[in-house]
Every structure is written in structure tokens, then in C-alpha cells.
Amino acid sequence: MAQPSRTRSRTRSQQWFERAQQSLVEGVNSPSRGAPVYAPSPIALERGHGSRVWDADGNEYIDFMMSFGALIQGHAHPTLVKTVSEAMAEGSHFAAATSAEVEAAERFRQMVPSAEVVRFTNTGSEATMLALRLARAHTGRRKFLKFEGHYHGWYDPYLLNAHSHPPEQLGPVENPARIPDSEGIPPSTFDDVVLSPWNDVAALERVLRQHGRELAAVITEPIMANMGCILPRDGYLQRLRELTRECGAMLILDEVVTGFRYSSGGCQEYYGVQPDISTFGKALGAGFPVGAVAGPRSILERMGWSENMVLHYGTFNGHRLTMKVVAANLDLLSADRTYLKLHAVGDAAIAGLREVFRRRQLKAIVQGFGPMFQIYFTERDTIQDYRDYCKYVDTKLYSRFVHRLLDRGIYMTPSNGLHWIISTAHTDADVQALADAADQACSGLL
Ligand SMILES: Cc1ncc(COP(=O)(O)O)c(C=O)c1O
């Protein structure tokens, strides 16, 4: 496939944006897509195929954002197009038992070792919401621990310290400042939340000594994806597993970003950690809205119909079209060498970018491995937690860099808190085009 050319004009995108603002708040459906991030105005994307997207003006881009990681098979994968067309002709959804949901669940269980049973939701946020309700019901405890900088969806109690803030606002590590991410949440909601720094075993031991026996759950992402891509220190997740077991708190592993991305069994398989409950989304649906909660029968069966059940209703749960896509997507992901290829292409992209920054003598690191990574403009050799990110990462320079890439046919969000995504549609040629565009974008960047 030819290299995307330099962007010519974005007149039509701007026209759509002006029109959008008449009827949509900020002209979009999520603040992460609007003008504050894509200043001066968002790019209206109209079409996608494989690794490519086209905007309203006909400009072509190689897409490395991939719907925040949802599009593990790239755009309009032929198998999924066929699956959806055929399923749609038979009826989209019945809100009743279907064979489609059984086939999706069976494949899910084959791939995720900790999934004795699974319950499908419509989004990752619904999955993490349900996971906490299950943990509270199962343990009879109310409090839970969340880590600074982790995002688990937009459910009220999770919306504490999920945004970055100036370092002077963060408070001491032993007693982090509690900063709500949203208006409209009663402060008492956070009475049950214990907040701790992540990736720090000493801090973890301290906080669990103090609060462990009151906690229904500790929720964590295995890789902190909400501040770009921050890997767990060696042994951190394993120690977290031991300590949660000792104090009787459930370990909820939020694999909404990492699930079906690093290996067929997610990061729990990759790092060898057995959660009590895990949550999924994004790559599971290959672009269709879906989430999942998985775990042992003894916990999930609390949702079974009874007077004391953990309630989880939803008109669109197990949506038939989506279930067909999930099953087809998991079949594609189960094919030989899928993950080897995802890792190889991703590692090549990372190596190419590192080489560009070295040659251009720019103080930038590329963190992560294989199918997900992030670029940080920083003097540091590594970014290891939320506080490092808030203190040492030049997010404005990153945004300028990404805008220059957008002008050179690379599609990515200018928000540093997200991450570069490799799908099965990306090729070595795409990775080379990224390195070439990055090289040009570095020239005159500072
Ligand atoms: C780790 C994590 N958990 C949960 C969610 C919420 O998923 P959704 O956006 O599908 O509601 C996200 C979304 O980005 C996430 O990154």
C-alpha cells in the first residue's frame, strides 16, 4: 500500500465541527475527542479499512489509535464484515437466550484461564462497576482500594485521581491528596475508597496493613494504561496477589485495555497472576461495544436469580450482533502466530521510534512492548508511576509532536495519557512509514 501523503486541507472537518457544535456538546460525544485535545478542531473520520482511515476531506492516515485499542483486527476486517452482515439479516438482538452468546462465552473461557464463567456487559465501565458490586457482596465488606492514576471507567467511586495534576497538588506518597475527577459526585461516595500509589511494594504493604481487612477489593490495571503505558515493576503484581489473599480482599484485575492484546489470556496469563475477578472490554469486541466480567462460579453465581442476588440487568447484555462478532474475533485471535505477529510488529515500531529519537538527539523514551506503547518526552530513563508522569513528562511537547504526525498521515490522539496500538492489520510497511513520519516531525520540533 502506498504511503499516505501529506495532509492537504481539513476544510470539511472544520465545517462538520462547526455544524456539530450546534447539536452536540463541544461538537463530540466524549471530551477526549474534542477541540481541547485536537486543537483547533477535531478531524472528522469517515471511513476505515485495514490499518488506514480517511477523513472528511479525503486525507488518508495510518491509524495507530485504533478506537482506543478496541480495533484489534483493524478496520472493516472482511470476516467481521461478513459476520455482521449475515447476523443483521437475521435480526440484531432479542434480549433473550441465544446460541450466539453461548458460542462467544465458550471461546472466551477457552482463552482466559481464570474464567470459569463469564457475564457480558456493554462497556468496560459496566464491567468494572459490576465487578465491585460482586466483590462487595461476596466479602460483605464495603471499602475498596484504587491506585493513583488508574482509570476504571466513569462509575462514581472510581473517579478519584484518574487525571494528571501538577505535582504540588498530589500530597505525600503516604497520604495522597484525594482529587475527584468529576463534578456531581457526592463526596461521601469516596468515603469507601482507599487510595494508594501504584508500583510501590512498600506503600502497598503499609496501606494493606492499615486497611486490608476492611477491603472488599483491590482493583488494578496490570499495566497502567491511563498514563500512557507504565509497566509493573518485577514481582509487583505477584506481591499484590499474595497480600490481597492474606487480607481477604478480592483482586480485581482490570484488563479492559490489556485483555486479548498481549496474549490470548490477557496480562493475567502473561504475568502469571490469578485474579479473583477480571474485567474486559475494548479488544474483545473488535470495535463493537462490549465488556465482560469473568471469574469463578462461586463469585459470579451471586448474580443468579434470588432474593439476595447481585443485580445486573441490561436490555443490551449479550447483544446478538456483538456476540457474533466476539466469537468471530476470538476465533481470529486464536489462530496460530497471531500474538507473535502482534508483538513483532509492535516491537519493530518501538525500535524504529527509539532510533529516530536517538538520531535526532531528542530526550524522549518509548515505553511498553509489543502491541501497546507510549512515547514520553522526558529527561528520565523510565516513567514508573503516576507521580513520575505528572512530574517529568512534557505532555505539551508530545501534543505538538502528534499534530505534526497528523499532518504527515499518521493518526493518533494528541493526548499523552493514551497509547499507541498495533492491530493485526498493521504491517512492517506501516511501521516504516511511522518511523519516516516521526523523523520528519522531529525536525524543528523544539
Ligand atoms: C482500564 C480501563 N478500564 C475500564 C475502562 C472503561 O471502558 P469503557 O470506555 O468501555 O467504558 C477503560 C476505558 O478506557 C479503561 O482504560
mmCIF file of C-alpha atoms in Angstrom, residues 82-319:
data_model
loop_
_atom_site.group_PDB
_atom_site.id
_atom_site.type_symbol
_atom_site.label_atom_id
_atom_site.label_comp_id
_atom_site.label_asym_id
_atom_site.label_seq_id
_atom_site.Cartn_x
_atom_site.Cartn_y
_atom_site.Cartn_z
ATOM 1 C CA LYS A 82 -19.409 -10.845 6.695
ATOM 2 C CA THR A 83 -20.319 -11.920 10.238
ATOM 3 C CA VAL A 84 -22.191 -8.684 10.925
ATOM 4 C CA SER A 85 -23.984 -8.603 7.574
ATOM 5 C CA GLU A 86 -25.209 -12.176 7.918
ATOM 6 C CA ALA A 87 -26.230 -11.768 11.556
ATOM 7 C CA MET A 88 -28.008 -8.469 10.906
ATOM 8 C CA ALA A 89 -30.140 -10.069 8.203
ATOM 9 C CA GLU A 90 -31.453 -12.464 10.863
ATOM 10 C CA GLY A 91 -32.216 -9.794 13.469
ATOM 11 C CA SER A 92 -29.867 -7.747 15.592
ATOM 12 C CA HIS A 93 -30.930 -8.563 19.130
ATOM 13 C CA PHE A 94 -33.685 -10.371 21.003
ATOM 14 C CA ALA A 95 -32.892 -9.675 24.689
ATOM 15 C CA ALA A 96 -33.421 -13.415 25.135
ATOM 16 C CA ALA A 97 -31.236 -16.509 25.410
ATOM 17 C CA THR A 98 -29.290 -17.081 22.162
ATOM 18 C CA SER A 99 -26.828 -19.591 20.786
ATOM 19 C CA ALA A 100 -24.610 -16.617 19.824
ATOM 20 C CA GLU A 101 -23.879 -15.736 23.460
ATOM 21 C CA VAL A 102 -23.049 -19.368 24.265
ATOM 22 C CA GLU A 103 -20.575 -19.540 21.397
ATOM 23 C CA ALA A 104 -18.941 -16.280 22.476
ATOM 24 C CA ALA A 105 -18.720 -17.414 26.124
ATOM 25 C CA GLU A 106 -17.247 -20.813 25.234
ATOM 26 C CA ARG A 107 -14.456 -19.200 23.231
ATOM 27 C CA PHE A 108 -13.844 -16.674 25.989
ATOM 28 C CA ARG A 109 -13.422 -19.448 28.572
ATOM 29 C CA GLN A 110 -11.025 -21.340 26.345
ATOM 30 C CA MET A 111 -8.776 -18.295 26.126
ATOM 31 C CA VAL A 112 -8.890 -16.789 29.635
ATOM 32 C CA PRO A 113 -7.624 -19.252 32.258
ATOM 33 C CA SER A 114 -9.360 -17.629 35.262
ATOM 34 C CA ALA A 115 -12.771 -17.553 33.534
ATOM 35 C CA GLU A 116 -14.767 -20.423 34.926
ATOM 36 C CA VAL A 117 -17.801 -18.389 33.893
ATOM 37 C CA VAL A 118 -18.323 -15.039 32.182
ATOM 38 C CA ARG A 119 -21.011 -12.330 32.111
ATOM 39 C CA PHE A 120 -21.107 -9.945 29.161
ATOM 40 C CA THR A 121 -21.818 -6.232 29.605
ATOM 41 C CA ASN A 122 -21.927 -3.432 27.021
ATOM 42 C CA THR A 123 -18.852 -1.435 28.032
ATOM 43 C CA GLY A 124 -15.741 -1.697 30.161
ATOM 44 C CA SER A 125 -17.265 0.771 32.630
ATOM 45 C CA GLU A 126 -20.228 -1.525 33.221
ATOM 46 C CA ALA A 127 -17.861 -4.446 33.748
ATOM 47 C CA THR A 128 -15.785 -2.694 36.429
ATOM 48 C CA MET A 129 -18.975 -1.439 38.098
ATOM 49 C CA LEU A 130 -20.328 -4.974 38.285
ATOM 50 C CA ALA A 131 -17.009 -6.409 39.465
ATOM 51 C CA LEU A 132 -17.019 -4.121 42.500
ATOM 52 C CA ARG A 133 -20.632 -4.961 43.342
ATOM 53 C CA LEU A 134 -19.788 -8.674 43.188
ATOM 54 C CA ALA A 135 -16.707 -8.234 45.373
ATOM 55 C CA ARG A 136 -18.680 -6.298 47.967
ATOM 56 C CA ALA A 137 -21.454 -8.893 48.026
ATOM 57 C CA HIS A 138 -19.009 -11.780 48.229
ATOM 58 C CA THR A 139 -16.887 -10.381 51.048
ATOM 59 C CA GLY A 140 -19.586 -8.470 52.930
ATOM 60 C CA ARG A 141 -17.140 -5.526 53.052
ATOM 61 C CA ARG A 142 -17.709 -2.007 51.713
ATOM 62 C CA LYS A 143 -14.352 -0.359 51.104
ATOM 63 C CA PHE A 144 -12.055 -0.893 48.166
ATOM 64 C CA LEU A 145 -8.617 0.261 47.138
ATOM 65 C CA LYS A 146 -7.839 2.045 43.912
ATOM 66 C CA PHE A 147 -4.470 3.260 42.748
ATOM 67 C CA GLU A 148 -3.484 6.799 41.795
ATOM 68 C CA GLY A 149 -3.586 7.349 38.055
ATOM 69 C CA HIS A 150 -5.630 4.252 37.203
ATOM 70 C CA TYR A 151 -8.852 4.661 35.235
ATOM 71 C CA HIS A 152 -11.586 2.062 35.518
ATOM 72 C CA GLY A 153 -14.405 3.763 33.636
ATOM 73 C CA TRP A 154 -16.738 6.531 34.672
ATOM 74 C CA TYR A 155 -18.606 4.923 37.617
ATOM 75 C CA ASP A 156 -18.705 7.414 40.536
ATOM 76 C CA PRO A 157 -16.449 5.702 43.118
ATOM 77 C CA TYR A 158 -13.649 5.145 40.593
ATOM 78 C CA LEU A 159 -13.369 8.827 39.701
ATOM 79 C CA LEU A 160 -10.622 9.777 42.086
ATOM 80 C CA ASN A 161 -7.107 10.746 40.892
ATOM 81 C CA ALA A 162 -7.555 9.344 37.396
ATOM 82 C CA HIS A 163 -6.425 12.605 35.741
ATOM 83 C CA SER A 164 -2.925 14.022 35.891
ATOM 84 C CA HIS A 165 -2.323 17.090 38.061
ATOM 85 C CA PRO A 166 0.565 19.430 38.832
ATOM 86 C CA PRO A 167 2.977 17.625 41.219
ATOM 87 C CA GLU A 168 2.468 20.155 44.027
ATOM 88 C CA GLN A 169 -1.209 19.098 44.255
ATOM 89 C CA LEU A 170 -0.524 15.393 44.777
ATOM 90 C CA GLY A 171 0.244 15.413 48.530
ATOM 91 C CA PRO A 172 2.610 12.990 50.291
ATOM 92 C CA VAL A 173 3.019 9.425 48.992
ATOM 93 C CA GLU A 174 1.972 8.095 52.418
ATOM 94 C CA ASN A 175 -1.268 10.077 52.284
ATOM 95 C CA PRO A 176 -2.070 11.087 48.693
ATOM 96 C CA ALA A 177 -4.324 14.111 48.106
ATOM 97 C CA ARG A 178 -7.755 12.873 47.023
ATOM 98 C CA ILE A 179 -8.726 14.694 43.846
ATOM 99 C CA PRO A 180 -12.167 13.952 42.334
ATOM 100 C CA ASP A 181 -12.232 13.770 38.539
ATOM 101 C CA SER A 182 -15.811 14.932 38.134
ATOM 102 C CA GLU A 183 -18.388 17.319 39.499
ATOM 103 C CA GLY A 184 -21.707 15.838 40.514
ATOM 104 C CA ILE A 185 -20.386 13.047 42.736
ATOM 105 C CA PRO A 186 -21.372 13.266 46.411
ATOM 106 C CA PRO A 187 -18.133 13.492 48.468
ATOM 107 C CA SER A 188 -19.425 10.676 50.694
ATOM 108 C CA THR A 189 -19.054 8.315 47.704
ATOM 109 C CA PHE A 190 -15.323 8.438 48.283
ATOM 110 C CA ASP A 191 -15.572 7.556 51.995
ATOM 111 C CA ASP A 192 -15.276 3.916 50.976
ATOM 112 C CA VAL A 193 -12.273 4.437 48.709
ATOM 113 C CA VAL A 194 -8.726 3.851 49.930
ATOM 114 C CA LEU A 195 -6.197 5.498 47.621
ATOM 115 C CA SER A 196 -2.618 4.366 47.194
ATOM 116 C CA PRO A 197 0.352 4.911 44.863
ATOM 117 C CA TRP A 198 0.916 2.054 42.403
ATOM 118 C CA ASN A 199 4.064 0.051 41.619
ATOM 119 C CA ASP A 200 5.462 0.618 45.116
ATOM 120 C CA VAL A 201 5.571 -2.514 47.280
ATOM 121 C CA ALA A 202 6.421 -0.635 50.493
ATOM 122 C CA ALA A 203 3.419 1.678 50.044
ATOM 123 C CA LEU A 204 1.213 -1.312 49.299
ATOM 124 C CA GLU A 205 2.333 -3.204 52.400
ATOM 125 C CA ARG A 206 1.745 -0.105 54.500
ATOM 126 C CA VAL A 207 -1.758 0.601 53.191
ATOM 127 C CA LEU A 208 -2.859 -3.028 53.384
ATOM 128 C CA ARG A 209 -1.535 -3.346 56.942
ATOM 129 C CA GLN A 210 -3.763 -0.430 57.851
ATOM 130 C CA HIS A 211 -6.873 -1.124 55.737
ATOM 131 C CA GLY A 212 -6.534 -4.638 54.286
ATOM 132 C CA ARG A 213 -9.129 -6.333 56.479
ATOM 133 C CA GLU A 214 -11.785 -3.715 55.657
ATOM 134 C CA LEU A 215 -11.357 -4.053 51.887
ATOM 135 C CA ALA A 216 -13.788 -5.865 49.630
ATOM 136 C CA ALA A 217 -11.355 -5.491 46.753
ATOM 137 C CA VAL A 218 -8.223 -4.001 45.312
ATOM 138 C CA ILE A 219 -8.702 -3.015 41.693
ATOM 139 C CA THR A 220 -5.729 -2.589 39.398
ATOM 140 C CA GLU A 221 -4.786 -2.499 35.767
ATOM 141 C CA PRO A 222 -1.918 -4.949 35.160
ATOM 142 C CA ILE A 223 -0.199 -2.293 33.021
ATOM 143 C CA MET A 224 -1.082 1.303 33.832
ATOM 144 C CA ALA A 225 -2.564 2.321 30.514
ATOM 145 C CA ASN A 226 -4.259 5.505 31.633
ATOM 146 C CA MET A 227 -0.953 7.376 31.932
ATOM 147 C CA GLY A 228 0.320 6.081 28.607
ATOM 148 C CA CYS A 229 1.969 2.731 29.178
ATOM 149 C CA ILE A 230 3.572 2.092 32.566
ATOM 150 C CA LEU A 231 4.718 -1.451 33.216
ATOM 151 C CA PRO A 232 4.513 -3.147 36.618
ATOM 152 C CA ARG A 233 7.863 -3.490 38.394
ATOM 153 C CA ASP A 234 9.181 -7.066 38.558
ATOM 154 C CA GLY A 235 7.232 -9.003 41.157
ATOM 155 C CA TYR A 236 4.775 -6.159 41.936
ATOM 156 C CA LEU A 237 1.631 -7.897 40.692
ATOM 157 C CA GLN A 238 2.675 -11.169 42.338
ATOM 158 C CA ARG A 239 3.164 -9.402 45.694
ATOM 159 C CA LEU A 240 -0.197 -7.678 45.271
ATOM 160 C CA ARG A 241 -1.773 -11.093 44.727
ATOM 161 C CA GLU A 242 -0.157 -12.526 47.909
ATOM 162 C CA LEU A 243 -1.125 -9.563 50.069
ATOM 163 C CA THR A 244 -4.740 -9.389 48.895
ATOM 164 C CA ARG A 245 -5.098 -13.099 49.593
ATOM 165 C CA GLU A 246 -3.682 -12.657 53.093
ATOM 166 C CA CYS A 247 -6.165 -9.918 54.000
ATOM 167 C CA GLY A 248 -9.171 -11.497 52.284
ATOM 168 C CA ALA A 249 -9.669 -8.722 49.705
ATOM 169 C CA MET A 250 -10.627 -9.732 46.173
ATOM 170 C CA LEU A 251 -8.114 -8.881 43.475
ATOM 171 C CA ILE A 252 -9.975 -7.305 40.546
ATOM 172 C CA LEU A 253 -7.695 -7.237 37.522
ATOM 173 C CA ASP A 254 -8.989 -4.638 35.101
ATOM 174 C CA GLU A 255 -7.971 -5.978 31.700
ATOM 175 C CA VAL A 256 -10.254 -3.679 29.697
ATOM 176 C CA VAL A 257 -7.181 -2.343 27.881
ATOM 177 C CA THR A 258 -4.785 -5.293 28.154
ATOM 178 C CA GLY A 259 -7.219 -8.190 27.630
ATOM 179 C CA PHE A 260 -6.774 -10.146 24.367
ATOM 180 C CA ARG A 261 -3.943 -7.747 23.491
ATOM 181 C CA TYR A 262 -0.712 -9.083 24.976
ATOM 182 C CA SER A 263 -1.648 -12.743 24.849
ATOM 183 C CA SER A 264 -4.790 -14.746 24.306
ATOM 184 C CA GLY A 265 -5.280 -14.991 28.073
ATOM 185 C CA GLY A 266 -4.512 -11.323 28.716
ATOM 186 C CA CYS A 267 -1.930 -9.964 31.141
ATOM 187 C CA GLN A 268 -3.041 -12.419 33.804
ATOM 188 C CA GLU A 269 -1.579 -15.127 31.609
ATOM 189 C CA TYR A 270 1.388 -13.011 30.501
ATOM 190 C CA TYR A 271 2.452 -12.163 34.082
ATOM 191 C CA GLY A 272 1.147 -15.364 35.672
ATOM 192 C CA VAL A 273 -1.242 -13.700 38.136
ATOM 193 C CA GLN A 274 -4.554 -15.317 39.078
ATOM 194 C CA PRO A 275 -7.178 -12.641 39.844
ATOM 195 C CA ASP A 276 -10.405 -13.300 41.737
ATOM 196 C CA ILE A 277 -12.395 -11.288 39.217
ATOM 197 C CA SER A 278 -11.258 -9.789 35.939
ATOM 198 C CA THR A 279 -12.839 -7.301 33.597
ATOM 199 C CA PHE A 280 -12.569 -6.971 29.831
ATOM 200 C CA GLY A 281 -13.743 -4.706 27.014
ATOM 201 C CA LYS A 282 -12.183 -2.954 24.024
ATOM 202 C CA ALA A 283 -10.282 -5.644 22.019
ATOM 203 C CA LEU A 284 -12.889 -8.259 22.991
ATOM 204 C CA GLY A 285 -15.437 -6.684 20.655
ATOM 205 C CA ALA A 286 -13.102 -5.671 17.800
ATOM 206 C CA GLY A 287 -14.986 -2.361 17.510
ATOM 207 C CA PHE A 288 -18.363 -3.445 18.863
ATOM 208 C CA PRO A 289 -19.441 -2.189 22.298
ATOM 209 C CA VAL A 290 -18.884 -4.963 24.816
ATOM 210 C CA GLY A 291 -17.416 -5.663 28.220
ATOM 211 C CA ALA A 292 -17.101 -8.775 30.350
ATOM 212 C CA VAL A 293 -16.676 -9.873 33.942
ATOM 213 C CA ALA A 294 -15.003 -13.233 34.415
ATOM 214 C CA GLY A 295 -14.084 -15.391 37.371
ATOM 215 C CA PRO A 296 -15.041 -18.427 39.426
ATOM 216 C CA ARG A 297 -18.583 -19.705 39.613
ATOM 217 C CA SER A 298 -18.596 -19.230 43.398
ATOM 218 C CA ILE A 299 -18.387 -15.449 42.915
ATOM 219 C CA LEU A 300 -20.242 -14.835 39.646
ATOM 220 C CA GLU A 301 -23.167 -17.072 40.530
ATOM 221 C CA ARG A 302 -24.192 -14.480 43.095
ATOM 222 C CA MET A 303 -25.896 -12.857 40.088
ATOM 223 C CA GLY A 304 -28.237 -15.827 39.811
ATOM 224 C CA TRP A 305 -31.925 -15.085 40.382
ATOM 225 C CA SER A 306 -32.753 -14.980 44.104
ATOM 226 C CA GLU A 307 -33.878 -12.579 46.785
ATOM 227 C CA ASN A 308 -30.237 -11.943 47.670
ATOM 228 C CA MET A 309 -28.872 -11.662 44.180
ATOM 229 C CA VAL A 310 -26.287 -9.195 42.939
ATOM 230 C CA LEU A 311 -28.372 -7.314 40.436
ATOM 231 C CA HIS A 312 -27.148 -6.993 36.888
ATOM 232 C CA TYR A 313 -29.805 -6.246 34.293
ATOM 233 C CA GLY A 314 -29.399 -4.710 30.829
ATOM 234 C CA THR A 315 -31.507 -4.676 27.683
ATOM 235 C CA PHE A 316 -28.432 -4.968 25.524
ATOM 236 C CA ASN A 317 -26.413 -7.500 27.574
ATOM 237 C CA GLY A 318 -25.248 -10.300 25.308
ATOM 238 C CA HIS A 319 -26.312 -8.270 22.266
#
